[in-house]
DNA sequence: AATGAATGAGTCTTCATTCAT
DNA sequence: TATGAATGAAGACTCATTCAT
């Protein structure tokens, strides 16, 4: 049929929807199948097992994630620091609009950490290690990061970022800041009275601090643009 | 008896050991009991269920975590920025030496986020919401954060941190950076060739960036101290 | 296959056999499965849980029970009072031959009582309220009773039962008598010396009393038939 | 202390209260102890086990039950049929005011039935057979019945009950009717439209039918008294 | 491609009961 | 009498996965 997307994709979409509303653990393979209107068996025909399915989903998440980076790089008339600022805003949005994708990305970082420490590799579910999609991810997961490093390099070139900074280290730091920012959303919203800080105020302050950290000479004159590009 | 720690504590220690080696999911309540040499029933006597046990563990994790903050604050002759630098190093060590505690702290942040968003609260396992320890955590979880904010305030007073910074926002940002740093350990170690950065180089660079971000006037003259205090 | 009854039914039969010999509580789901030669999981595939299974069994019990009523109504040449007398005998037999079914019917009456009293409804196991079979039972449980009421009406028409009696009330009374009769089997058999009454004598006397209670004008002349129809 | 009833009794009262609100199964020995304010161990000091406790409770239930019979017999100026009518009303009230006692009485009848059928005796929980209170019950359970039989005998003597009736059989029948009446409370209240009968109408009709069944010559002239004595 | 009946290992959890003190 | 920590057997239920068709 014309309107019928291929099953493989439909299954993934169904998984995303259900993981979003019920969480990974609580979602059963059967739920996913039913939502698509196919049988459990067919889902297993396309994906070897639940982990494999999740790795496939993670692959899509990384594609989408990378797309965010690309969009920022494509934007004309922005200097490096502005790009990083935009990126920050975009990723924070991404985590809100595609929480499952964002979760998948973070989860992959955890797996990766274990994968890189010989002692911990055995803790990884063998089904993950068997998944084709996992191995594909090993190949591509750093692509968005490469784009982020590019932004820093651009910033150094255009003077918006201090020239003495090392692009890789700098970008990793920014990326880490973003992850941490997102994680802190819970406590920040929860603090009361004395330590209370509104989520919005924090996002603004956080962004500014990031800029202070990186800023070269050029930037000083255009603070307004930097800030509004956040939204 | 003198040498016999109380069962409650022994159970928790056993849980920490097993969660460390096998992970939370893979550890069965019976394993925990056996390791202590008691019956399954007794474990349920002290902890209502697995979630409750984990919340108790999380409580201990926060206590320990707060202790790290305290130690930093107790150290004499350090200015605010140095304290934050020390704290960063301490937390990163903490995450390596007590991975389960660190995981528990982060996990609590995730729960907290859901807890604060009415739409997501229903996703939290009801057993968690029932746990006494969870409610205790709601009360105490911001204590370490308060200490961190204190450090920033001290730094502003002693001139090691820029006076225009808002202590709460600033500390949240630092704390977020630390979380993110830890998360990135995986990918950073994995990158190859082109983008490769050694973990050590990154920690150094990361720390320095944090300092740049916060630094007031005083600090410029003592970079050496700041760096060595990391280890 | 021809000779292979469907699993659903086999499971129910197995449950009846085991409930008969070991009682409901003492019978484990796994026992039921094993007796059929299938896995535990399959039993849960057909019946959501133990309560659901029991409700399905109760449904069958009511079907069978109703059949007893039907048979009595189908018998030719009997007047209403004779029918009720026959019914009494049939139900007493039913309780002996299908003790589990009889127990299920009585148990359902208990549940129904709670179901009808708002204050007690919460005492009913939620799994029962969730069972499809329970809701089916709510619809059909009065069918046998309707047939019984019919018998009284017939008896009034044919003169074997007093015309001033109200059919519904009268049948409920008879049905109640039967239930009570069955319950009393224990003590009656146990009484000694002074109060001793043989079970047979009691059944006969009981039946006669029921007839006395209902008898219209016609019946007086045919006591013999009424009595022999009991066995 | 003056106001302190002995523990044994307090435990029983606690059990009655909890069985009433939560049911026998759902009530844990610990709940019972806590409600009294004593330890679990002490409860086991007074009652060997849960079954033993329930048998003790059943014993109290029978004492109370017998008291109802005694009160009826003590009432002056009533003939036998009126007494039975009163008894009926009293027992129905008893089942509403002391549902746990009533349940205990009926439960004992079930046990008794198994106890009297050699094939079924093995189904009885051994703990019941071991209970001292169970054996006491075997001795006293027919006492209320004896009183009931007495009422029938009185009725025959005073002419309110047909002289040809056999007192034992007759009373068992009446007792059975009462049990059945109570059991039917559920369905009767539930029937709709066509077969609907109000609970009150039924109780009245039921009582009248019982009277019709037993009535001798005297009674005809005093129907009003008989009916009002019901409440 | 597609179905869905069938499997069974895996685990949490309950609670009556005991016993050292 | 009195405590309450400790036991451990018992059992319901889940769900990822397989496979005959």
Tab-separated table of C-alpha atoms (C1' of nucleotides) in Angstrom, chain F residues 7-21:
chain	number	residue	atom	x	y	z
F	7	DT	C1'	13.306	-18.592	59.714
F	8	DG	C1'	12.109	-20.682	55.225
F	9	DA	C1'	8.709	-23.058	52.844
F	10	DA	C1'	5.417	-21.833	49.620
F	11	DG	C1'	3.411	-19.845	45.444
F	12	DA	C1'	1.711	-16.515	42.298
F	13	DC	C1'	2.910	-14.364	38.270
F	14	DT	C1'	5.823	-12.265	34.250
F	15	DC	C1'	7.658	-12.069	29.846
F	16	DA	C1'	11.335	-12.622	26.568
F	17	DT	C1'	11.790	-15.963	23.317
F	18	DT	C1'	10.835	-19.997	20.261
F	19	DC	C1'	8.749	-22.690	16.671
F	20	DA	C1'	5.354	-25.442	14.234
F	21	DT	C1'	2.444	-24.086	10.819
